[in-house]
Amino acid sequence: MQLMRRKKKVSANQDHHIEAFFKIVGEKEVLFEDVDMLSYNCDGFTIHQHSPKAVVFPKNTREVAALVKYCAQNDLPFLARGAGTGLSGGATPLNNEVIISLVKMKGLLSVDYENRKAVVQPGYVNLHLTNSISSKGYYYAPDPSSQYVCTIGGNVAENAGGAHCLKYGVTTNHILGLEVVMPNGDIISIGEDGVPDSPGYDLLGLLTGSEGTLGVVTEITVRILKNPEMKQTVLAYFDQVEDGSRAVSDIISAGIVPAALEMMDQTAIEGVEEGSFPVGHPRDIAALLLIEVDGIAAGIDEQIEEILAVCRNNHVKEVKVAEDDAERGRWWANRKTGFGAMGAISPDYLVQDGVIPRSRLPEVLEQINEISRKYELRIANIFHAGDGNLHPLILFDSRNPGETQKAVDAGSACLKACSDAGGSITGEHGVGIEKIEEMRFIFSDEEIEAQTRIREVFNPGNLLNQGKLFPMPGRCLEVKKAVQ
Amino acid sequence: MSMAKDYTMEKQPACSTKSLSNYFPEDHPDPAKWDDCVHCGMCLEACPTYLETGQEQHSPRGRVHLIHAVAEGEIKMDQSFSDAVFTCLDCRACVTACPADVEVGGLIEEARGQIRRAEPLTGWKKAFSSTILEKLFPHTNRLNKVGGLLRFYQTSGLQSLTRKSGAMNLMPDHLSGMEAIMPNVGHPVREKYKNMPVIPAKGDEVKGRVAFMTGCIMDVMFSDINDATIDVLTHNGSEVVIPKNQTCCGALHVHAGDRDSGRKLAKQNIEAFSDSDTVVINSAGCGCALQEYPELFKDEPEWKEKAEEFSEKIQDISKYLYDTGYEKPQTEMKTRITYHDACHLAHGQGVREEPRQILRDIPGVEVVDMPNADTCCGSAGVYNLTNPDMANAVLDRKMENIPENLEMISMGNPGCMLQMAMGVQKYGRSERIVHTIQLLDWAYKKQKEEQRQLQTSGKG
Ligand SMILES: Cc1cc2nc3c(=O)[nH]c(=O)nc-3n(C[C@H](O)[C@H](O)[C@H](O)COP(=O)(O)OP(=O)(O)OC[C@H]3O[C@@H](n4cnc5c(N)ncnc54)[C@H](O)[C@@H]3O)c2cc1C
Ligand code: SF4
Ligand code: SF4
């Protein structure tokens, strides 16, 4: 085995496109060698792996526009990428795309405390925003568990949610304006500088959550909020999953709107306790709830009393209120690193992302149990119980022949259970390539066709992030089209 | 277009890994390590080289992915692979950040061993020639930098400053009276105590006996710190032995991928300290390497067992003092100081609170928090010599975080001390770079001096 020498230059068989990218962003900002391409062959969803053609790192909107224009004119498939923490394969280059990585556009451009808004570049990391404004008493509400690393651009594309979205809403509720490079290279601005309702179509709403299929976001104006005056966090352990589920429903029916209402089951608890941020949860309980209330100080104590009472009515085994910020911090670190911690108890996992009406929680959890038995795979549940957003984590070992397929089928069965219960197949992680077929659980062919037509308006050549979000139209539709 | 339901991409079962693998079978990188990685990316923002480049192959996740891919036969160990693996600072920040406890550091070192094997070296001489002879000596500017650094440390050290008067004397007034108690620079403790099998504890009560690992560079360049360490140990009731056969810990060899030399040195040290129950060390990098000896002996079960036993004995000086108790100095030191977490203490050994507590226990020492205290300074062994650009960029980030109006920056690792001295010089700052244990030692000595003066004045 000899160490191969690096090709000094783009070799003759490397196409001229790479040279063109050099001209747009500079040589140092273009990757194209095999090894480097392999490190971009997937995002947080690892089942599909395809290498890109090149990865380019623009430093400003102008460079993004030039790259996009070049790709459009030369018929090169391309896509945008943030931190690559997506869980549905949104940033995976299925078609040997040119990846436009936005991580070098990571500036905080301005903060306007008076009007409670901030302007960031798309590669700006979610948590950095809160960290930069917290000393002034402000924060950015959407807090996906990946907030330590994921980008706000990626959050916009996936319409990311988080533990505290029960009370404060998901990303779309916090976006005031966007600058977008359209798939033909045109630069447009949408959202009227913080004016909530502008006439015409709600393009902001359409772009947010479009999973990088309608344009490349290059600047984002977000809403920032004043820190709540007070915060209290409750941790409750239950011997029966049903008791925990009922407590969730009872808290909401009591008229309390917690900032967060999270649940973990026994397998999930095993994972987080084996991971790097254990807090000493008992292993023999069936479920735990993490409940946070915040707001003006008056009334918080009564809400906590009421929550404690609800838990006791539902046979809670042990319940406690966080003593201080440090304890609250430990509970949240344990929860927010939950997905990754599954690595400590399983070589691979597949995280699903179904939504159900809260009232059907116990029943759907039981169905997930059955799926776990049927496929002989362990399933851990960590989820935003308050808004019925389930995250079954299917634990598997891809080295065992056939097990990856089994995990995928089990995941799909979980989503079927959610949609049959009147819910949906994604709460916050997006469809990407992962759930593309499951779109048929909730949309008819006609409904899918209507949406792909919208995509065609923005992205007529379908060069941008092709093969994501919508399944290929059903056969009959294709025939219909052909006849027309 | 590839259809979503066509999962032909499944990885091969474990048993076939070896036959596909583009690694040599000996000392094969451990599949259990990459199996833990779920590709979540939670380590990205912790990684200095990712922050600098924004590139996935220079992130922990990317490196693990690539190291795995070579084992799957998807890529070869080519130059780009080598770049990704050798650009790593080995700072272990990713290990702290990773929720799944992936041993990224261990994997990187195993991969480096494989790369070095692929680019055959004939033993230590060749390794020396590539890292030091080829990369250092032919480059006068680098050499000057190293020489200059040494001089800078020496001129900036408390000892020489207090001995000079006038313009060069930058010492804060309240410390300059300590001149009399300053040890000599450049007198290795292994020389100094070579005829003393046991350095006795001071005072009546003997707490126990510890073996002292002096470190090789440490003992030549920072012998004053070694002196301080011995004095602090004996002051607090420990007898100290310095086993003669000890040698370099091998950290630099292992970081450079020369695992055979690493193993040889490891064996010698394991034997040199076989009679000791506790081995104390004041260099974080060496301490971490010693604790990781078992990693080197995957294919030698007998030595693996010995290495595991050995690694249990290793204690950083600050942790040893914190766990066994130390006298809180009674004298005022009056200084403003900040503490930098050496990567191999904080991320490598989980030692964060102990040194800070020692500083806080010295009366008059005001400890100012440094933001991101546990991010790498860019020293990383000889990294600042082999990858100067990246090392500089990382240093720049570190310096941005150092609070203003300080007199000293303290830490527990000689490599960091040199790198930070360079940072202080580069930015025209004036902080003294000190080892945590030195400050404690000075406090004890000042206290003793005050007591002595009190006694003589009482007599007079
Ligand atoms: C451990 C873990 C926990 C997670 N927890 C949550 C959670 O609690 N809630 C949640 O909602 N998600 C969660 N996620 C999923 C993921 O973090 C989010 O989807 C996040 O928004 C992705 O951001 P990113 O920067 O990593 O984007 P990427 O993964 O890089 O990209 C995601 C998609 O956005 C597109 N995109 C990225 N940047 C742009 C841009 N500038 N313009 C246009 N399109 C763009 C990409 O093409 C891709 O389709 C979690 C992921 C992990 C690994
Ligand atoms: S090393 Fe750890 S944090 Fe990084 S991607 Fe792998 S599992 Fe996640
Ligand atoms: S050891 Fe440091 S430089 Fe290397 S991958 Fe981990 S965080 Fe990055």
GROMACS .gro file of N, CA, C and O and ligand atoms in nm, chain A residues 43-44 79-87 89-91 102 122 143-146 149-163 211-213 215-218 335-336 339-340 349 384 391 428-429 465 468, chain B residues 39-42, ligand 1:
model
  281
   43ASP      N    1  -2.591   1.355   0.521
   43ASP     CA    2  -2.606   1.444   0.637
   43ASP      C    3  -2.629   1.356   0.760
   43ASP      O    4  -2.573   1.246   0.768
   44GLY      N    5  -2.714   1.398   0.854
   44GLY     CA    6  -2.739   1.317   0.972
   44GLY      C    7  -2.818   1.190   0.943
   44GLY      O    8  -2.835   1.106   1.031
   79LEU      N    9  -2.720   2.191  -0.477
   79LEU     CA   10  -2.803   2.206  -0.356
   79LEU      C   11  -2.728   2.286  -0.252
   79LEU      O   12  -2.606   2.300  -0.258
   80ALA      N   13  -2.805   2.337  -0.152
   80ALA     CA   14  -2.746   2.414  -0.043
   80ALA      C   15  -2.725   2.323   0.076
   80ALA      O   16  -2.798   2.226   0.096
   81ARG      N   17  -2.623   2.355   0.152
   81ARG     CA   18  -2.597   2.277   0.273
   81ARG      C   19  -2.556   2.371   0.386
   81ARG      O   20  -2.479   2.465   0.365
   82GLY      N   21  -2.611   2.343   0.506
   82GLY     CA   22  -2.569   2.416   0.625
   82GLY      C   23  -2.471   2.329   0.702
   82GLY      O   24  -2.366   2.291   0.650
   83ALA      N   25  -2.510   2.292   0.825
   83ALA     CA   26  -2.420   2.210   0.908
   83ALA      C   27  -2.432   2.062   0.876
   83ALA      O   28  -2.355   1.981   0.929
   84GLY      N   29  -2.529   2.026   0.793
   84GLY     CA   30  -2.544   1.883   0.762
   84GLY      C   31  -2.593   1.801   0.879
   84GLY      O   32  -2.554   1.686   0.896
   85THR      N   33  -2.681   1.860   0.961
   85THR     CA   34  -2.739   1.783   1.071
   85THR      C   35  -2.879   1.735   1.038
   85THR      O   36  -2.946   1.676   1.122
   86GLY      N   37  -2.924   1.765   0.917
   86GLY     CA   38  -3.058   1.723   0.877
   86GLY      C   39  -3.076   1.573   0.897
   86GLY      O   40  -2.980   1.497   0.886
   87LEU      N   41  -3.197   1.532   0.930
   87LEU     CA   42  -3.220   1.392   0.963
   87LEU      C   43  -3.300   1.320   0.856
   87LEU      O   44  -3.344   1.207   0.877
   89GLY      N   45  -3.201   1.348   0.504
   89GLY     CA   46  -3.124   1.339   0.379
   89GLY      C   47  -3.138   1.460   0.289
   89GLY      O   48  -3.100   1.453   0.171
   90GLY      N   49  -3.189   1.572   0.341
   90GLY     CA   50  -3.211   1.691   0.258
   90GLY      C   51  -3.085   1.742   0.191
   90GLY      O   52  -3.089   1.794   0.080
   91ALA      N   53  -2.971   1.727   0.257
   91ALA     CA   54  -2.847   1.781   0.201
   91ALA      C   55  -2.762   1.672   0.136
   91ALA      O   56  -2.645   1.694   0.105
  102LEU      N   57  -2.292   2.682   0.302
  102LEU     CA   58  -2.306   2.821   0.347
  102LEU      C   59  -2.236   2.848   0.479
  102LEU      O   60  -2.253   2.954   0.538
  122PRO      N   61  -2.693   3.289   0.651
  122PRO     CA   62  -2.754   3.156   0.664
  122PRO      C   63  -2.668   3.055   0.740
  122PRO      O   64  -2.721   2.963   0.801
  143ASP      N   65  -3.551   2.627   1.928
  143ASP     CA   66  -3.434   2.562   1.988
  143ASP      C   67  -3.429   2.413   1.957
  143ASP      O   68  -3.444   2.329   2.045
  144PRO      N   69  -3.405   2.377   1.828
  144PRO     CA   70  -3.387   2.235   1.798
  144PRO      C   71  -3.275   2.178   1.885
  144PRO      O   72  -3.185   2.252   1.924
  145SER      N   73  -3.284   2.050   1.913
  145SER     CA   74  -3.182   1.989   2.000
  145SER      C   75  -3.043   1.999   1.939
  145SER      O   76  -2.943   1.992   2.008
  146SER      N   77  -3.038   2.018   1.808
  146SER     CA   78  -2.910   2.032   1.740
  146SER      C   79  -2.861   2.177   1.741
  146SER      O   80  -2.766   2.211   1.670
  149VAL      N   81  -2.506   2.332   1.690
  149VAL     CA   82  -2.430   2.325   1.565
  149VAL      C   83  -2.509   2.360   1.439
  149VAL      O   84  -2.450   2.401   1.339
  150CYS      N   85  -2.642   2.343   1.438
  150CYS     CA   86  -2.715   2.361   1.312
  150CYS      C   87  -2.726   2.508   1.276
  150CYS      O   88  -2.717   2.596   1.361
  151THR      N   89  -2.744   2.536   1.147
  151THR     CA   90  -2.745   2.675   1.101
  151THR      C   91  -2.888   2.728   1.090
  151THR      O   92  -2.983   2.652   1.071
  152ILE      N   93  -2.901   2.859   1.100
  152ILE     CA   94  -3.035   2.917   1.089
  152ILE      C   95  -3.087   2.900   0.946
  152ILE      O   96  -3.205   2.878   0.925
  153GLY      N   97  -2.996   2.901   0.848
  153GLY     CA   98  -3.038   2.872   0.710
  153GLY      C   99  -3.102   2.734   0.699
  153GLY      O  100  -3.207   2.716   0.638
  154GLY      N  101  -3.038   2.636   0.760
  154GLY     CA  102  -3.093   2.500   0.762
  154GLY      C  103  -3.224   2.494   0.838
  154GLY      O  104  -3.317   2.422   0.801
  155ASN      N  105  -3.234   2.573   0.945
  155ASN     CA  106  -3.358   2.578   1.023
  155ASN      C  107  -3.473   2.632   0.939
  155ASN      O  108  -3.586   2.583   0.947
  156VAL      N  109  -3.444   2.736   0.860
  156VAL     CA  110  -3.548   2.794   0.775
  156VAL      C  111  -3.593   2.688   0.674
  156VAL      O  112  -3.712   2.665   0.654
  157ALA      N  113  -3.495   2.621   0.612
  157ALA     CA  114  -3.528   2.523   0.510
  157ALA      C  115  -3.613   2.409   0.567
  157ALA      O  116  -3.703   2.359   0.500
  158GLU      N  117  -3.583   2.368   0.690
  158GLU     CA  118  -3.656   2.255   0.749
  158GLU      C  119  -3.772   2.300   0.837
  158GLU      O  120  -3.842   2.217   0.896
  159ASN      N  121  -3.790   2.430   0.851
  159ASN     CA  122  -3.887   2.483   0.947
  159ASN      C  123  -3.870   2.413   1.081
  159ASN      O  124  -3.964   2.354   1.137
  160ALA      N  125  -3.749   2.420   1.134
  160ALA     CA  126  -3.713   2.344   1.253
  160ALA      C  127  -3.796   2.383   1.374
  160ALA      O  128  -3.835   2.499   1.390
  161GLY      N  129  -3.821   2.285   1.454
  161GLY     CA  130  -3.890   2.307   1.581
  161GLY      C  131  -3.794   2.274   1.693
  161GLY      O  132  -3.676   2.252   1.672
  162GLY      N  133  -3.846   2.271   1.815
  162GLY     CA  134  -3.761   2.239   1.929
  162GLY      C  135  -3.847   2.223   2.052
  162GLY      O  136  -3.970   2.242   2.048
  163ALA      N  137  -3.778   2.191   2.161
  163ALA     CA  138  -3.851   2.163   2.285
  163ALA      C  139  -3.943   2.279   2.325
  163ALA      O  140  -4.052   2.258   2.375
  211GLU      N  141  -3.747   2.293   0.232
  211GLU     CA  142  -3.639   2.194   0.228
  211GLU      C  143  -3.538   2.219   0.117
  211GLU      O  144  -3.492   2.126   0.050
  212GLY      N  145  -3.507   2.344   0.098
  212GLY     CA  146  -3.402   2.377   0.001
  212GLY      C  147  -3.437   2.342  -0.142
  212GLY      O  148  -3.347   2.320  -0.223
  213THR      N  149  -3.568   2.338  -0.177
  213THR     CA  150  -3.605   2.305  -0.315
  213THR      C  151  -3.651   2.426  -0.395
  213THR      O  152  -3.676   2.414  -0.515
  215GLY      N  153  -3.508   2.768  -0.347
  215GLY     CA  154  -3.407   2.872  -0.360
  215GLY      C  155  -3.302   2.857  -0.251
  215GLY      O  156  -3.320   2.776  -0.159
  216VAL      N  157  -3.193   2.934  -0.264
  216VAL     CA  158  -3.088   2.930  -0.162
  216VAL      C  159  -3.101   3.055  -0.075
  216VAL      O  160  -3.092   3.167  -0.126
  217VAL      N  161  -3.125   3.036   0.052
  217VAL     CA  162  -3.145   3.148   0.144
  217VAL      C  163  -3.009   3.208   0.178
  217VAL      O  164  -2.916   3.136   0.218
  218THR      N  165  -2.994   3.339   0.161
  218THR     CA  166  -2.864   3.402   0.184
  218THR      C  167  -2.864   3.505   0.297
  218THR      O  168  -2.759   3.554   0.337
  335ARG      N  169  -3.130   1.579   2.783
  335ARG     CA  170  -3.237   1.561   2.687
  335ARG      C  171  -3.192   1.597   2.544
  335ARG      O  172  -3.217   1.526   2.449
  336LYS      N  173  -3.121   1.710   2.533
  336LYS     CA  174  -3.090   1.761   2.399
  336LYS      C  175  -2.983   1.680   2.328
  336LYS      O  176  -2.968   1.689   2.207
  339PHE      N  177  -3.047   1.208   2.103
  339PHE     CA  178  -3.034   1.128   1.980
  339PHE      C  179  -2.893   1.071   1.970
  339PHE      O  180  -2.873   0.952   1.950
  340GLY      N  181  -2.796   1.159   1.982
  340GLY     CA  182  -2.657   1.117   1.968
  340GLY      C  183  -2.621   1.011   2.070
  340GLY      O  184  -2.544   0.919   2.041
  349TYR      N  185  -2.884   0.422   1.438
  349TYR     CA  186  -3.024   0.447   1.470
  349TYR      C  187  -3.088   0.520   1.355
  349TYR      O  188  -3.022   0.584   1.274
  384HIS      N  189  -4.139   1.541   2.178
  384HIS     CA  190  -4.208   1.662   2.224
  384HIS      C  191  -4.354   1.621   2.250
  384HIS      O  192  -4.439   1.633   2.163
  391HIS      N  193  -4.076   1.102   1.833
  391HIS     CA  194  -3.949   1.068   1.769
  391HIS      C  195  -3.910   0.925   1.805
  391HIS      O  196  -3.824   0.904   1.890
  428GLU      N  197  -4.091   1.801   1.226
  428GLU     CA  198  -3.987   1.903   1.216
  428GLU      C  199  -3.864   1.860   1.139
  428GLU      O  200  -3.784   1.944   1.101
  429HIS      N  201  -3.844   1.732   1.114
  429HIS     CA  202  -3.719   1.690   1.049
  429HIS      C  203  -3.728   1.691   0.897
  429HIS      O  204  -3.629   1.667   0.829
  465ASN      N  205  -3.171   2.066  -0.570
  465ASN     CA  206  -3.213   1.962  -0.474
  465ASN      C  207  -3.320   1.868  -0.531
  465ASN      O  208  -3.424   1.845  -0.470
  468LYS      N  209  -3.601   1.527  -0.386
  468LYS     CA  210  -3.634   1.541  -0.245
  468LYS      C  211  -3.780   1.583  -0.231
  468LYS      O  212  -3.840   1.637  -0.323
  523HIS      N  213  -2.313   1.007   1.336
  523HIS     CA  214  -2.308   1.111   1.233
  523HIS      C  215  -2.401   1.228   1.264
  523HIS      O  216  -2.457   1.290   1.173
  524CYS      N  217  -2.417   1.260   1.392
  524CYS     CA  218  -2.512   1.365   1.429
  524CYS      C  219  -2.453   1.505   1.411
  524CYS      O  220  -2.526   1.602   1.400
  525GLY      N  221  -2.321   1.516   1.414
  525GLY     CA  222  -2.260   1.647   1.395
  525GLY      C  223  -2.253   1.735   1.519
  525GLY      O  224  -2.212   1.851   1.511
  526MET      N  225  -2.291   1.681   1.633
  526MET     CA  226  -2.290   1.765   1.754
  526MET      C  227  -2.148   1.807   1.795
  526MET      O  228  -2.130   1.891   1.881
  945LIG     C1  229  -2.892   1.528   1.723
  945LIG     C2  230  -2.992   1.600   1.638
  945LIG     C3  231  -3.103   1.658   1.697
  945LIG     C4  232  -3.196   1.726   1.618
  945LIG     N1  233  -3.303   1.784   1.679
  945LIG     C5  234  -3.391   1.854   1.606
  945LIG     C6  235  -3.502   1.918   1.669
  945LIG     O1  236  -3.518   1.914   1.791
  945LIG     N2  237  -3.589   1.987   1.591
  945LIG     C7  238  -3.571   1.995   1.457
  945LIG     O2  239  -3.653   2.058   1.392
  945LIG     N3  240  -3.468   1.935   1.395
  945LIG     C8  241  -3.378   1.865   1.466
  945LIG     N4  242  -3.273   1.804   1.403
  945LIG     C9  243  -3.263   1.810   1.257
  945LIG    C10  244  -3.172   1.924   1.201
  945LIG     O3  245  -3.081   1.966   1.296
  945LIG    C11  246  -3.255   2.040   1.154
  945LIG     O4  247  -3.330   1.999   1.044
  945LIG    C12  248  -3.173   2.164   1.113
  945LIG     O5  249  -3.261   2.266   1.081
  945LIG    C13  250  -3.080   2.139   0.998
  945LIG     O6  251  -2.990   2.247   0.988
  945LIG     P1  252  -2.850   2.232   0.913
  945LIG     O7  253  -2.781   2.361   0.919
  945LIG     O8  254  -2.776   2.117   0.967
  945LIG     O9  255  -2.897   2.202   0.765
  945LIG     P2  256  -2.853   2.088   0.662
  945LIG    O10  257  -2.870   1.955   0.722
  945LIG    O11  258  -2.723   2.122   0.608
  945LIG    O12  259  -2.963   2.108   0.551
  945LIG    C14  260  -3.097   2.074   0.573
  945LIG    C15  261  -3.179   2.111   0.450
  945LIG    O13  262  -3.182   2.251   0.438
  945LIG    C16  263  -3.133   2.289   0.312
  945LIG     N5  264  -3.059   2.413   0.334
  945LIG    C17  265  -2.958   2.433   0.423
  945LIG     N6  266  -2.918   2.560   0.420
  945LIG    C18  267  -2.995   2.623   0.328
  945LIG    C19  268  -3.001   2.756   0.277
  945LIG     N7  269  -2.921   2.852   0.322
  945LIG     N8  270  -3.092   2.783   0.180
  945LIG    C20  271  -3.174   2.687   0.133
  945LIG     N9  272  -3.173   2.562   0.178
  945LIG    C21  273  -3.085   2.529   0.273
  945LIG    C22  274  -3.052   2.175   0.263
  945LIG    O14  275  -3.051   2.171   0.122
  945LIG    C23  276  -3.126   2.058   0.321
  945LIG    O15  277  -3.232   2.023   0.240
  945LIG    C24  278  -3.179   1.734   1.480
  945LIG    C25  279  -3.067   1.677   1.421
  945LIG    C26  280  -2.974   1.610   1.498
  945LIG    C27  281  -2.855   1.548   1.434
   0.00000   0.00000   0.00000
